[in-house]
Short mmCIF file of C-alpha atoms in Angstrom, two decimals:
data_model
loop_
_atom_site.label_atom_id
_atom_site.label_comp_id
_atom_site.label_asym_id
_atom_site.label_seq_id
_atom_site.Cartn_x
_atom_site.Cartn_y
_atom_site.Cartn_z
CA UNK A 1 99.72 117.18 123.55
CA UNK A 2 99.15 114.84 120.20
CA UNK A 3 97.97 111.74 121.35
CA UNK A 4 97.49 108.44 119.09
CA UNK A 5 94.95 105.75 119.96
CA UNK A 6 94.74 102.19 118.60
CA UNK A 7 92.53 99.60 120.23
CA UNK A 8 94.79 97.78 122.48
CA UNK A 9 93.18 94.44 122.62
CA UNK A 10 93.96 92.11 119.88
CA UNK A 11 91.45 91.60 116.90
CA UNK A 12 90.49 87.92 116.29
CA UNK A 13 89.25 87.27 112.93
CA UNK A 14 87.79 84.30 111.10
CA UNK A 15 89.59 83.51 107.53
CA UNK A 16 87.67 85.40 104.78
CA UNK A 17 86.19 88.17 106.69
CA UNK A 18 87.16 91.89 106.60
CA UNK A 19 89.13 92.91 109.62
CA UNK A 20 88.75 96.60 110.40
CA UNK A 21 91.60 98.80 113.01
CA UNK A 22 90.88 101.92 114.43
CA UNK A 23 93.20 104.96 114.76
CA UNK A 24 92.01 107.37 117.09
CA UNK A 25 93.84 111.26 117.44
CA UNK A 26 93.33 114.34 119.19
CA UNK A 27 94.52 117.73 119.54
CA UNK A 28 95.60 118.34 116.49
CA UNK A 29 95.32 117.70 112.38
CA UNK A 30 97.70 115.53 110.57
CA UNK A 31 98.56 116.20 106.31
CA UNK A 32 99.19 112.65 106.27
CA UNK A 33 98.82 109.71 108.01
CA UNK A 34 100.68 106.43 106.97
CA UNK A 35 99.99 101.98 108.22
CA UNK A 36 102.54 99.89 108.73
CA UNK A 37 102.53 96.31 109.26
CA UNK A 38 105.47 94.61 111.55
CA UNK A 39 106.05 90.78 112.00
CA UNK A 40 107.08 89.73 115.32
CA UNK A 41 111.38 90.38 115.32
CA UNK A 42 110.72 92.71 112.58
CA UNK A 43 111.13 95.86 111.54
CA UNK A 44 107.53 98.03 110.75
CA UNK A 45 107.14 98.04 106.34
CA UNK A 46 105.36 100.50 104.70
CA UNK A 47 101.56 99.32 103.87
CA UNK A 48 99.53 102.69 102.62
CA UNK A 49 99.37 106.48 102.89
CA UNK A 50 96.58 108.67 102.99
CA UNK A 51 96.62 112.71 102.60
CA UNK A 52 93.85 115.31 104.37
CA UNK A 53 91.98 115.96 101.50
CA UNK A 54 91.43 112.07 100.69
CA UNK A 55 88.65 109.99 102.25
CA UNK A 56 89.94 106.45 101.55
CA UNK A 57 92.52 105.11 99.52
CA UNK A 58 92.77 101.07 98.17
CA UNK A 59 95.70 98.95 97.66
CA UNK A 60 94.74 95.22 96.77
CA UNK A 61 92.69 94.16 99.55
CA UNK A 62 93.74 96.82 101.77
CA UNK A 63 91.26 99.83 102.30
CA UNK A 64 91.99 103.28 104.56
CA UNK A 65 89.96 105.69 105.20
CA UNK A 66 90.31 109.43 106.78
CA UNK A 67 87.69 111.02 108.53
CA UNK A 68 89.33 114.73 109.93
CA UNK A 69 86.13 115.08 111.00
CA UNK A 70 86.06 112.90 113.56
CA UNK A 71 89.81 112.63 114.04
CA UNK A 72 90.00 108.77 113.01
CA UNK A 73 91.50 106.72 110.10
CA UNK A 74 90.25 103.30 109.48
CA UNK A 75 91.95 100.50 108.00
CA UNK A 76 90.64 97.34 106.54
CA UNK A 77 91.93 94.24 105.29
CA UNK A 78 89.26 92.75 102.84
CA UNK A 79 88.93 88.41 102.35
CA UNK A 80 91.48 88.15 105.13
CA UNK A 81 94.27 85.43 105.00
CA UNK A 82 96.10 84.01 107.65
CA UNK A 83 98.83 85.74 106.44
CA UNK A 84 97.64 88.90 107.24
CA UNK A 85 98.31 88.11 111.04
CA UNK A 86 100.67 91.03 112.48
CA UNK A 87 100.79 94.14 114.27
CA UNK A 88 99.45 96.94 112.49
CA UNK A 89 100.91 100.71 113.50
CA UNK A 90 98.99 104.07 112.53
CA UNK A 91 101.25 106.94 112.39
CA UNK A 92 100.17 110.39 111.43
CA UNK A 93 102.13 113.21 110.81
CA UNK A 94 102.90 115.67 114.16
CA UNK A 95 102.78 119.10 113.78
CA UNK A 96 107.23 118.97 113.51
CA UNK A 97 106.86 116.83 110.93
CA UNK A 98 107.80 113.84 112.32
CA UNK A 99 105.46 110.41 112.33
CA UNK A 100 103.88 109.70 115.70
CA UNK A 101 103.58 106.12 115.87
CA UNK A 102 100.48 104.15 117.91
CA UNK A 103 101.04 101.19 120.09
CA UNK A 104 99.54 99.09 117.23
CA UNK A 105 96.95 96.87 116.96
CA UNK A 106 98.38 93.13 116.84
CA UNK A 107 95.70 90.55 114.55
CA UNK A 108 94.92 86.91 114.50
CA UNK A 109 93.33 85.46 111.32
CA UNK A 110 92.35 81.96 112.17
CA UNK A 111 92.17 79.51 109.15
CA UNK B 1 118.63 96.05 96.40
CA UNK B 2 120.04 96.09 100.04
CA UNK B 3 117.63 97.72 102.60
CA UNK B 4 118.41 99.05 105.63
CA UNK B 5 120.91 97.14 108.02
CA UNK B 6 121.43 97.35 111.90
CA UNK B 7 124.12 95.84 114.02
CA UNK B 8 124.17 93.93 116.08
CA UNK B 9 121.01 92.11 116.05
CA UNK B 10 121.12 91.25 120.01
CA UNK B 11 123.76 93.12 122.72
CA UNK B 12 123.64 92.44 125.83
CA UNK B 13 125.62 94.64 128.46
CA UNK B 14 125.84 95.44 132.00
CA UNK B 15 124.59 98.20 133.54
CA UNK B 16 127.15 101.05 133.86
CA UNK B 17 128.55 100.22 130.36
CA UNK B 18 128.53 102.30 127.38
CA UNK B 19 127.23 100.46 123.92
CA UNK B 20 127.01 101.44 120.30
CA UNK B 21 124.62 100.48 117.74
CA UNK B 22 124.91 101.02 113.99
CA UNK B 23 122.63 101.67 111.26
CA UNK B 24 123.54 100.97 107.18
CA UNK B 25 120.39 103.31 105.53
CA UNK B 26 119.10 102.71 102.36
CA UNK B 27 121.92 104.19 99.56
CA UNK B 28 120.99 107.55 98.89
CA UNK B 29 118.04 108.05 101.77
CA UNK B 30 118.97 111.53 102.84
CA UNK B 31 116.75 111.42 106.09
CA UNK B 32 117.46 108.78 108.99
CA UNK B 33 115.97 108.51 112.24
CA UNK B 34 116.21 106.08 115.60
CA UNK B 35 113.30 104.88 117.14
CA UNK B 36 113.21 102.63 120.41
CA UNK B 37 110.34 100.11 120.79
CA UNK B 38 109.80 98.73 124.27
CA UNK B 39 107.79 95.10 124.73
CA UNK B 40 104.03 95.86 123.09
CA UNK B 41 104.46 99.37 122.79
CA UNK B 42 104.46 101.61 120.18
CA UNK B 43 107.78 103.03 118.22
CA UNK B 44 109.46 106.10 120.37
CA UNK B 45 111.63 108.68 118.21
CA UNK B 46 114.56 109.44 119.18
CA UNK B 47 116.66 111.33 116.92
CA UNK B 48 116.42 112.48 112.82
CA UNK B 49 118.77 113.48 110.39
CA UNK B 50 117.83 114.69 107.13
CA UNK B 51 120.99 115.72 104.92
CA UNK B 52 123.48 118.34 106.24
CA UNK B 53 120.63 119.81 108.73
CA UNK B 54 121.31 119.60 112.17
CA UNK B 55 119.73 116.73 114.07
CA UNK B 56 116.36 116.59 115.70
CA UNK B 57 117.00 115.49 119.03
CA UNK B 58 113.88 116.37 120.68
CA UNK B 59 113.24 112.66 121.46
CA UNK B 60 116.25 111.43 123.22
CA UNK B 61 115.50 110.98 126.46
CA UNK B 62 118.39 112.07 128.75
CA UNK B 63 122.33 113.34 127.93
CA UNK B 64 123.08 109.57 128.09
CA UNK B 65 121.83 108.81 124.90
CA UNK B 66 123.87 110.81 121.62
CA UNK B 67 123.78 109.76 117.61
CA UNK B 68 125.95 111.12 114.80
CA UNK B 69 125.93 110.53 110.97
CA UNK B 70 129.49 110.48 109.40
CA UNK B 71 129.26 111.36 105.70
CA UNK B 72 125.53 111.13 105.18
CA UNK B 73 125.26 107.79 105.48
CA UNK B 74 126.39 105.49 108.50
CA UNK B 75 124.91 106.42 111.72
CA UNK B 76 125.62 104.98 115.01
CA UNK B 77 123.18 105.73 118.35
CA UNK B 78 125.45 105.48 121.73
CA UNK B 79 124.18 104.90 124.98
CA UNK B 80 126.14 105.94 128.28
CA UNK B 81 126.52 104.40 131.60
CA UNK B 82 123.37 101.94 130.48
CA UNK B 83 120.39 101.42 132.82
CA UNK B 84 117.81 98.56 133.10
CA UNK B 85 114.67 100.99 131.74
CA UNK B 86 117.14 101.06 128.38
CA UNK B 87 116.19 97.47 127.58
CA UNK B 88 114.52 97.60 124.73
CA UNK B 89 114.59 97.37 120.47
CA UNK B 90 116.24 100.34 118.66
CA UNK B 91 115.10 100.60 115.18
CA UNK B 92 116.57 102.60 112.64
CA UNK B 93 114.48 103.52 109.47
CA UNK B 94 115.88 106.16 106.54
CA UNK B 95 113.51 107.50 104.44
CA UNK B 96 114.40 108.93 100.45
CA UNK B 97 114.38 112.59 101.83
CA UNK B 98 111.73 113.87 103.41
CA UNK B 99 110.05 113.41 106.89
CA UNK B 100 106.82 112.85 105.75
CA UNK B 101 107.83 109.67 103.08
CA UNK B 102 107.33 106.15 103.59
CA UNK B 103 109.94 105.54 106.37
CA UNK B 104 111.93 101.55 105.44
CA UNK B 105 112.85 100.24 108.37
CA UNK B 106 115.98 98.27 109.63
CA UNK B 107 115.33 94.55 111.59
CA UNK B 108 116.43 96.63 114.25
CA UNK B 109 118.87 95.94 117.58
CA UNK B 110 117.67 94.19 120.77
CA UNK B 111 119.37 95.91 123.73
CA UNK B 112 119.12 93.90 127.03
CA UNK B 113 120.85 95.50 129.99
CA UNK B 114 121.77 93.14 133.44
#
């Protein structure tokens, strides 16, 4: 079956430094695969989405990459802020069509 | 403009009881699905309606649990005879009309069963 992995611990991160999430997938090959962020009592919003055929794709300080290689999409959050503190989903695309969502990966940027 | 809309925000209910939770999509969003969200874990799909399709409802979990969309829009998710393991956030999320776009999400419903 299609299995999503996202490290489970929480990332702790110093103000300023690039935090970096792992998506992990198996048994099968997404088109896409999307990030969202969600704030505690909130709904998940719409960060980034990256296709197959690209390797990384930027928006402002955010940075994904896709490796179909090795079944893993990378996200990174460049001169971190405080703000940036959340839970952040990966959610590829299942073979219905439908996003799979991960557990999520909550971080803490400390000022 | 107005973004997606759940209601209520918090119901809480006894076990046995039936409850009813609605979702205002985006205006023109042609697909809509139901997720459920249980304390730190990840978002569960329920159901998904795109248009005049018929439903996915390869994620509902038992005959308890049904959804409709009246008119393309409005859709409401209704749980029967409620258990305990139902606890839980339902989010609803409509998307402009395709599964594969950016899905905008409701603030979503916090179900607590006693």
């Amino acid at each position: 079956s299609q299995k999503i992995e996202q490290n489970s611990e929480a990332l702790n991160i110093q103000e300023g430094k690039t935090a970096t999430l792992t998506c992990n997938y198996t048994n099968y090959s997404p088109a896409y695969l999307q990030w969202y962020r969600q704030d505690p009592g909130r709904g998940p919003v719409f960060l980034l989405l990256i296709r197959e055929n690209e390797k990384e794709k930027r928006k402002e300080r955010l940075k994904v990459t896709f490796d179909t290689t090795l079944k893993q999409s990378l996200f990174h959050i460049t001169a971190s802020q405080p703000a940036d503190s959340a839970t952040y989903l990966c959610a590829p695309l299942d073979q219905g069509g439908k996003l799979i969502f991960g557990q999520g990966t909550e971080l803490s940027v400390k000022p | 403009g107005a973004g997606v809309s759940q209601s209520p925000s918090n119901k809480v209910t006894e076990k046995g009881k039936d409850v009813e939770l609605r979702c205002d999509p985006i205006s023109g969003h042609t697909a809509l699905y139901w997720y459920r969200q249980s304390l730190g874990q990840g978002l569960e799909f329920l159901i998904y309606f795109q248009g005049n399709s018929a439903p996915d409802k390869s994620g509902l979990p038992s005959d308890r649990f049904s959804a409709e969309r009246t008119g393309g829009s409005v859709s409401t998710l209704t749980i029967q005879r409620t258990q305990q393991e139902d606890s839980a956030v339902y989010l609803c999320a409509s998307s402009l009309n395709r599964a594969s776009y950016e899905q905008y999400f409701g603030p979503g419903t916090r179900l607590t069963v006693t």
